[in-house]
Amino acid sequence: MPPLSKKDFKKLPQWDFEDVYNQDAPPRQTTCAQSLRNSQDESFRKAFLPNIRLFLHKDNINMSEWNRLSHFNNPFGFMEYKYDGRMNGAAITGYEEDVGSRTSVYVHTAHSITTSLYVFRKYGYISAPHDESIKYVLIPEGMRDFNWLEGLIKGERVAGGPYINRRPRTYYSGQYNESRFYVLHQDFLRYVRNRFIKSPNLNATSWAIVRPTNGAFALFLALHTCDTVS
């Protein structure tokens, strides 16, 4: 199908499959009595999908999925694309009593991992967290993130976009490992927006730039992978 354009819509378009998401079977089992999966809050239970697909899988890379996701703007899909833990600036130094000194998961975008070096330097941030065995999670915010991802996986310079000629692997301080690198699924991002943080601004002409923050996505990722979150 030809690419849809955001400028053709005055507000968030609604499709009959808007609230349909990839899900994994079976859902992760838990033995924790305090698990959020055992919540008795009726509104939370109604919205919560314990087996929502969190990350992109190899079987998601096909024309059928591309056509489905092309109905949704970035970061929730591929509209206008042609078919060809911690997040952001995780300042730790001086805040160990509040946030600890070890990072297990780092949630980021290509923009946040590059600009944090400058924006958060005054808070002691000198590089993205790179603890041994750390897991990195990328939010696919736009095409620039896929350009970044291609360079990262290949161990090459970024071939196009705003980060052209940069070497993504240098930003992970030697801790990049394909087996510990994840990309959030667009369905999960859309699910978080639709079921938990649906802004009235989605009905305005600026709808295409309205999305939950990186911190919100990180929180809901934790809610879906951890028994308890504090």
mmCIF file of C-alpha atoms in Angstrom:
data_model
loop_
_atom_site.group_PDB
_atom_site.id
_atom_site.type_symbol
_atom_site.label_atom_id
_atom_site.label_comp_id
_atom_site.label_asym_id
_atom_site.label_seq_id
_atom_site.Cartn_x
_atom_site.Cartn_y
_atom_site.Cartn_z
ATOM 1 C CA MET A 1 0.000 0.000 0.000
ATOM 2 C CA PRO A 2 1.199 3.590 -0.629
ATOM 3 C CA PRO A 3 2.522 5.475 2.417
ATOM 4 C CA LEU A 4 -0.083 7.405 4.415
ATOM 5 C CA SER A 5 0.723 11.011 5.289
ATOM 6 C CA LYS A 6 0.229 12.672 8.690
ATOM 7 C CA LYS A 7 -0.773 15.938 7.010
ATOM 8 C CA ASP A 8 -3.881 14.227 5.625
ATOM 9 C CA PHE A 9 -5.346 13.907 9.128
ATOM 10 C CA LYS A 10 -6.541 16.792 11.344
ATOM 11 C CA LYS A 11 -6.461 14.565 14.444
ATOM 12 C CA LEU A 12 -5.389 11.055 15.396
ATOM 13 C CA PRO A 13 -7.009 8.704 12.855
ATOM 14 C CA GLN A 14 -9.018 5.838 14.317
ATOM 15 C CA TRP A 15 -8.844 2.448 12.633
ATOM 16 C CA ASP A 16 -10.982 -0.579 13.434
ATOM 17 C CA PHE A 17 -7.763 -2.342 14.518
ATOM 18 C CA GLU A 18 -6.519 0.596 16.641
ATOM 19 C CA ASP A 19 -6.752 -1.421 19.871
ATOM 20 C CA VAL A 20 -5.474 -4.727 18.441
ATOM 21 C CA TYR A 21 -1.948 -5.710 19.484
ATOM 22 C CA ASN A 22 0.560 -8.504 19.006
ATOM 23 C CA GLN A 23 0.544 -10.734 22.066
ATOM 24 C CA ASP A 24 2.778 -13.573 23.167
ATOM 25 C CA ALA A 25 1.458 -16.897 24.425
ATOM 26 C CA PRO A 26 1.590 -17.948 27.128
ATOM 27 C CA PRO A 27 2.071 -14.873 29.362
ATOM 28 C CA ARG A 28 4.971 -14.835 31.814
ATOM 29 C CA GLN A 29 4.151 -16.774 34.975
ATOM 30 C CA THR A 30 4.663 -15.282 38.431
ATOM 31 C CA THR A 31 4.667 -16.733 41.941
ATOM 32 C CA CYS A 32 4.780 -13.356 43.691
ATOM 33 C CA ALA A 33 1.596 -12.645 45.648
ATOM 34 C CA GLN A 34 2.228 -8.901 45.354
ATOM 35 C CA SER A 35 2.656 -9.035 41.585
ATOM 36 C CA LEU A 36 0.925 -6.275 39.649
ATOM 37 C CA ARG A 37 -0.624 -9.063 37.606
ATOM 38 C CA ASN A 38 -2.680 -9.895 40.687
ATOM 39 C CA SER A 39 -3.948 -6.330 41.088
ATOM 40 C CA GLN A 40 -7.599 -6.038 42.104
ATOM 41 C CA ASP A 41 -7.952 -2.552 40.630
ATOM 42 C CA GLU A 42 -10.745 -2.990 38.095
ATOM 43 C CA SER A 43 -9.667 -0.251 35.682
ATOM 44 C CA PHE A 44 -6.066 -1.509 35.696
ATOM 45 C CA ARG A 45 -7.137 -5.123 35.104
ATOM 46 C CA LYS A 46 -9.303 -4.025 32.187
ATOM 47 C CA ALA A 47 -6.471 -2.101 30.518
ATOM 48 C CA PHE A 48 -3.544 -4.390 31.364
ATOM 49 C CA LEU A 49 -2.445 -7.041 28.837
ATOM 50 C CA PRO A 50 0.014 -9.360 30.632
ATOM 51 C CA ASN A 51 1.221 -10.922 27.395
ATOM 52 C CA ILE A 52 1.505 -7.805 25.208
ATOM 53 C CA ARG A 53 4.499 -8.191 22.898
ATOM 54 C CA LEU A 54 7.153 -5.904 24.320
ATOM 55 C CA PHE A 55 9.925 -6.178 21.742
ATOM 56 C CA LEU A 56 10.315 -6.507 17.983
ATOM 57 C CA HIS A 57 10.894 -10.106 16.883
ATOM 58 C CA LYS A 58 12.328 -11.423 13.646
ATOM 59 C CA ASP A 59 8.888 -12.623 12.535
ATOM 60 C CA ASN A 60 7.609 -9.023 12.724
ATOM 61 C CA ILE A 61 9.740 -8.051 9.734
ATOM 62 C CA ASN A 62 7.384 -8.792 6.847
ATOM 63 C CA MET A 63 5.189 -6.906 4.391
ATOM 64 C CA SER A 64 1.947 -7.710 6.213
ATOM 65 C CA GLU A 65 3.212 -6.176 9.464
ATOM 66 C CA TRP A 66 4.649 -3.220 7.575
ATOM 67 C CA ASN A 67 1.276 -2.511 5.957
ATOM 68 C CA ARG A 68 -0.548 -2.780 9.285
ATOM 69 C CA LEU A 69 1.876 -0.519 11.155
ATOM 70 C CA SER A 70 1.964 2.012 8.310
ATOM 71 C CA HIS A 71 -1.431 3.221 9.563
ATOM 72 C CA PHE A 72 0.197 4.620 12.716
ATOM 73 C CA ASN A 73 2.558 7.590 13.040
ATOM 74 C CA ASN A 74 5.987 7.214 14.638
ATOM 75 C CA PRO A 75 6.891 5.985 17.199
ATOM 76 C CA PHE A 76 3.739 3.849 17.002
ATOM 77 C CA GLY A 77 4.221 2.659 13.443
ATOM 78 C CA PHE A 78 5.637 3.471 10.014
ATOM 79 C CA MET A 79 3.310 6.192 8.655
ATOM 80 C CA GLU A 80 5.122 8.213 5.951
ATOM 81 C CA TYR A 81 8.017 5.742 5.881
ATOM 82 C CA LYS A 82 8.960 4.341 2.521
ATOM 83 C CA TYR A 83 9.605 0.619 2.472
ATOM 84 C CA ASP A 84 13.203 0.519 1.677
ATOM 85 C CA GLY A 85 16.036 0.536 34.396
ATOM 86 C CA ARG A 86 17.427 4.055 33.232
ATOM 87 C CA MET A 87 16.645 6.289 30.357
ATOM 88 C CA ASN A 88 18.049 9.408 28.700
ATOM 89 C CA GLY A 89 20.736 11.004 30.897
ATOM 90 C CA ALA A 90 21.142 8.514 33.731
ATOM 91 C CA ALA A 91 23.142 10.667 36.139
ATOM 92 C CA ILE A 92 24.378 8.495 39.019
ATOM 93 C CA THR A 93 27.390 10.232 40.564
ATOM 94 C CA GLY A 94 26.282 11.910 43.781
ATOM 95 C CA TYR A 95 22.850 10.251 43.734
ATOM 96 C CA GLU A 96 23.832 6.707 44.743
ATOM 97 C CA GLU A 97 21.629 6.669 47.861
ATOM 98 C CA ASP A 98 18.582 7.544 45.767
ATOM 99 C CA VAL A 99 19.087 5.553 42.579
ATOM 100 C CA GLY A 100 21.800 3.026 43.404
ATOM 101 C CA SER A 101 25.083 2.631 41.608
ATOM 102 C CA ARG A 102 24.262 -0.179 39.187
ATOM 103 C CA THR A 103 22.138 -0.065 36.040
ATOM 104 C CA SER A 104 20.552 -3.298 34.799
ATOM 105 C CA VAL A 105 18.462 -1.831 31.965
ATOM 106 C CA TYR A 106 18.979 1.405 30.018
ATOM 107 C CA VAL A 107 16.022 2.709 27.973
ATOM 108 C CA HIS A 108 16.872 5.280 25.314
ATOM 109 C CA THR A 109 16.457 6.694 21.831
ATOM 110 C CA ALA A 110 19.232 7.613 19.422
ATOM 111 C CA HIS A 111 18.531 11.256 20.279
ATOM 112 C CA SER A 112 18.732 10.787 24.049
ATOM 113 C CA ILE A 113 21.935 8.720 24.070
ATOM 114 C CA THR A 114 23.725 11.308 21.920
ATOM 115 C CA THR A 115 22.433 14.572 23.400
ATOM 116 C CA SER A 116 22.636 13.456 27.042
ATOM 117 C CA LEU A 117 26.417 13.773 26.815
ATOM 118 C CA TYR A 118 25.987 17.539 26.528
ATOM 119 C CA VAL A 119 22.741 18.244 28.370
ATOM 120 C CA PHE A 120 23.514 16.284 31.552
ATOM 121 C CA ARG A 121 27.275 16.780 31.781
ATOM 122 C CA LYS A 122 26.855 19.273 34.638
ATOM 123 C CA TYR A 123 25.142 16.531 36.658
ATOM 124 C CA GLY A 124 28.089 14.159 36.341
ATOM 125 C CA TYR A 125 26.915 12.267 33.258
ATOM 126 C CA ILE A 126 29.887 11.250 31.114
ATOM 127 C CA SER A 127 28.534 8.256 29.179
ATOM 128 C CA ALA A 128 25.543 5.966 28.895
ATOM 129 C CA PRO A 129 25.455 3.312 31.640
ATOM 130 C CA HIS A 130 27.689 0.382 30.728
ATOM 131 C CA ASP A 131 27.604 -2.010 33.672
ATOM 132 C CA GLU A 132 28.616 -5.571 32.878
ATOM 133 C CA SER A 133 25.708 -7.585 31.397
ATOM 134 C CA ILE A 134 23.526 -4.466 31.112
ATOM 135 C CA LYS A 135 20.496 -4.703 28.809
ATOM 136 C CA TYR A 136 19.844 -1.854 26.381
ATOM 137 C CA VAL A 137 16.315 -1.027 25.203
ATOM 138 C CA LEU A 138 15.766 1.257 22.191
ATOM 139 C CA ILE A 139 12.549 3.222 21.663
ATOM 140 C CA PRO A 140 12.113 3.406 17.853
ATOM 141 C CA GLU A 141 11.142 7.075 17.838
ATOM 142 C CA GLY A 142 11.591 7.617 14.114
ATOM 143 C CA MET A 143 13.584 6.673 11.037
ATOM 144 C CA ARG A 144 16.712 8.126 12.636
ATOM 145 C CA ASP A 145 16.530 5.336 15.240
ATOM 146 C CA PHE A 146 16.452 2.667 12.542
ATOM 147 C CA ASN A 147 19.424 4.332 10.829
ATOM 148 C CA TRP A 148 21.178 4.241 14.207
ATOM 149 C CA LEU A 149 20.187 0.612 14.750
ATOM 150 C CA GLU A 150 21.541 -0.451 11.360
ATOM 151 C CA GLY A 151 24.921 1.132 12.074
ATOM 152 C CA LEU A 152 24.949 -0.355 15.570
ATOM 153 C CA ILE A 153 24.212 -3.912 14.461
ATOM 154 C CA LYS A 154 26.691 -3.786 11.576
ATOM 155 C CA GLY A 155 29.372 -2.066 13.642
ATOM 156 C CA GLU A 156 29.598 0.646 11.005
ATOM 157 C CA ARG A 157 29.044 4.385 10.695
ATOM 158 C CA VAL A 158 25.430 5.540 10.379
ATOM 159 C CA ALA A 159 24.640 5.686 6.660
ATOM 160 C CA GLY A 160 21.985 8.412 6.662
ATOM 161 C CA GLY A 161 19.860 10.800 8.682
ATOM 162 C CA PRO A 162 20.909 13.281 11.396
ATOM 163 C CA TYR A 163 23.568 10.940 12.826
ATOM 164 C CA ILE A 164 25.289 10.215 9.530
ATOM 165 C CA ASN A 165 28.915 9.095 9.932
ATOM 166 C CA ARG A 166 28.611 8.607 13.688
ATOM 167 C CA ARG A 167 29.708 5.271 15.145
ATOM 168 C CA PRO A 168 26.867 4.063 17.400
ATOM 169 C CA ARG A 169 28.913 1.412 19.198
ATOM 170 C CA THR A 170 31.183 4.049 20.722
ATOM 171 C CA TYR A 171 28.225 5.297 22.773
ATOM 172 C CA TYR A 172 27.836 1.972 24.618
ATOM 173 C CA SER A 173 31.376 1.841 26.049
ATOM 174 C CA GLY A 174 32.076 -1.688 24.870
ATOM 175 C CA GLN A 175 28.909 -3.192 26.381
ATOM 176 C CA TYR A 176 26.866 -3.508 23.181
ATOM 177 C CA ASN A 177 25.906 -7.139 22.683
ATOM 178 C CA GLU A 178 23.236 -8.232 20.236
ATOM 179 C CA SER A 179 21.859 -10.750 22.752
ATOM 180 C CA ARG A 180 21.279 -7.944 25.274
ATOM 181 C CA PHE A 181 19.866 -5.305 22.947
ATOM 182 C CA TYR A 182 16.105 -4.916 22.532
ATOM 183 C CA VAL A 183 13.834 -2.692 20.441
ATOM 184 C CA LEU A 184 10.392 -1.891 21.830
ATOM 185 C CA HIS A 185 7.527 -3.042 19.622
ATOM 186 C CA GLN A 186 5.370 -0.281 18.158
ATOM 187 C CA ASP A 187 2.277 -2.136 19.382
ATOM 188 C CA PHE A 188 3.523 -1.854 22.964
ATOM 189 C CA LEU A 189 4.121 1.886 22.546
ATOM 190 C CA ARG A 190 0.636 2.376 21.081
ATOM 191 C CA TYR A 191 -0.922 0.226 23.822
ATOM 192 C CA VAL A 192 0.676 2.406 26.519
ATOM 193 C CA ARG A 193 -0.681 5.538 24.846
ATOM 194 C CA ASN A 194 -4.153 4.169 24.095
ATOM 195 C CA ARG A 195 -4.892 2.412 27.366
ATOM 196 C CA PHE A 196 -2.999 4.385 29.991
ATOM 197 C CA ILE A 197 -1.917 7.863 28.799
ATOM 198 C CA LYS A 198 -4.378 8.989 26.136
ATOM 199 C CA SER A 199 -4.024 12.753 25.838
ATOM 200 C CA PRO A 200 -6.894 15.005 24.674
ATOM 201 C CA ASN A 201 -4.291 16.686 22.469
ATOM 202 C CA LEU A 202 -4.557 13.684 20.146
ATOM 203 C CA ASN A 203 -7.743 15.345 18.883
ATOM 204 C CA ALA A 204 -5.864 18.536 17.991
ATOM 205 C CA THR A 205 -4.017 19.368 14.782
ATOM 206 C CA SER A 206 -0.730 18.766 16.635
ATOM 207 C CA TRP A 207 -1.711 15.123 17.281
ATOM 208 C CA ALA A 208 1.267 13.684 15.400
ATOM 209 C CA ILE A 209 3.831 14.985 17.920
ATOM 210 C CA VAL A 210 1.905 13.836 21.006
ATOM 211 C CA ARG A 211 3.368 10.796 22.728
ATOM 212 C CA PRO A 212 4.261 9.528 26.221
ATOM 213 C CA THR A 213 7.737 10.450 27.435
ATOM 214 C CA ASN A 214 10.697 8.073 27.415
ATOM 215 C CA GLY A 215 10.279 7.863 31.184
ATOM 216 C CA ALA A 216 6.648 6.779 30.839
ATOM 217 C CA PHE A 217 7.583 4.052 28.351
ATOM 218 C CA ALA A 218 10.351 2.891 30.710
ATOM 219 C CA LEU A 219 7.905 2.769 33.635
ATOM 220 C CA PHE A 220 5.340 0.715 31.733
ATOM 221 C CA LEU A 221 8.062 -1.613 30.474
ATOM 222 C CA ALA A 222 8.983 -2.199 34.124
ATOM 223 C CA LEU A 223 5.318 -2.755 35.013
ATOM 224 C CA HIS A 224 5.150 -5.513 32.392
ATOM 225 C CA THR A 225 8.430 -7.256 33.249
ATOM 226 C CA CYS A 226 8.723 -6.886 37.042
ATOM 227 C CA ASP A 227 6.473 -8.228 39.792
ATOM 228 C CA THR A 228 6.698 -4.982 41.768
ATOM 229 C CA VAL A 229 7.873 -1.488 40.830
ATOM 230 C CA SER A 230 8.957 1.244 43.235
#
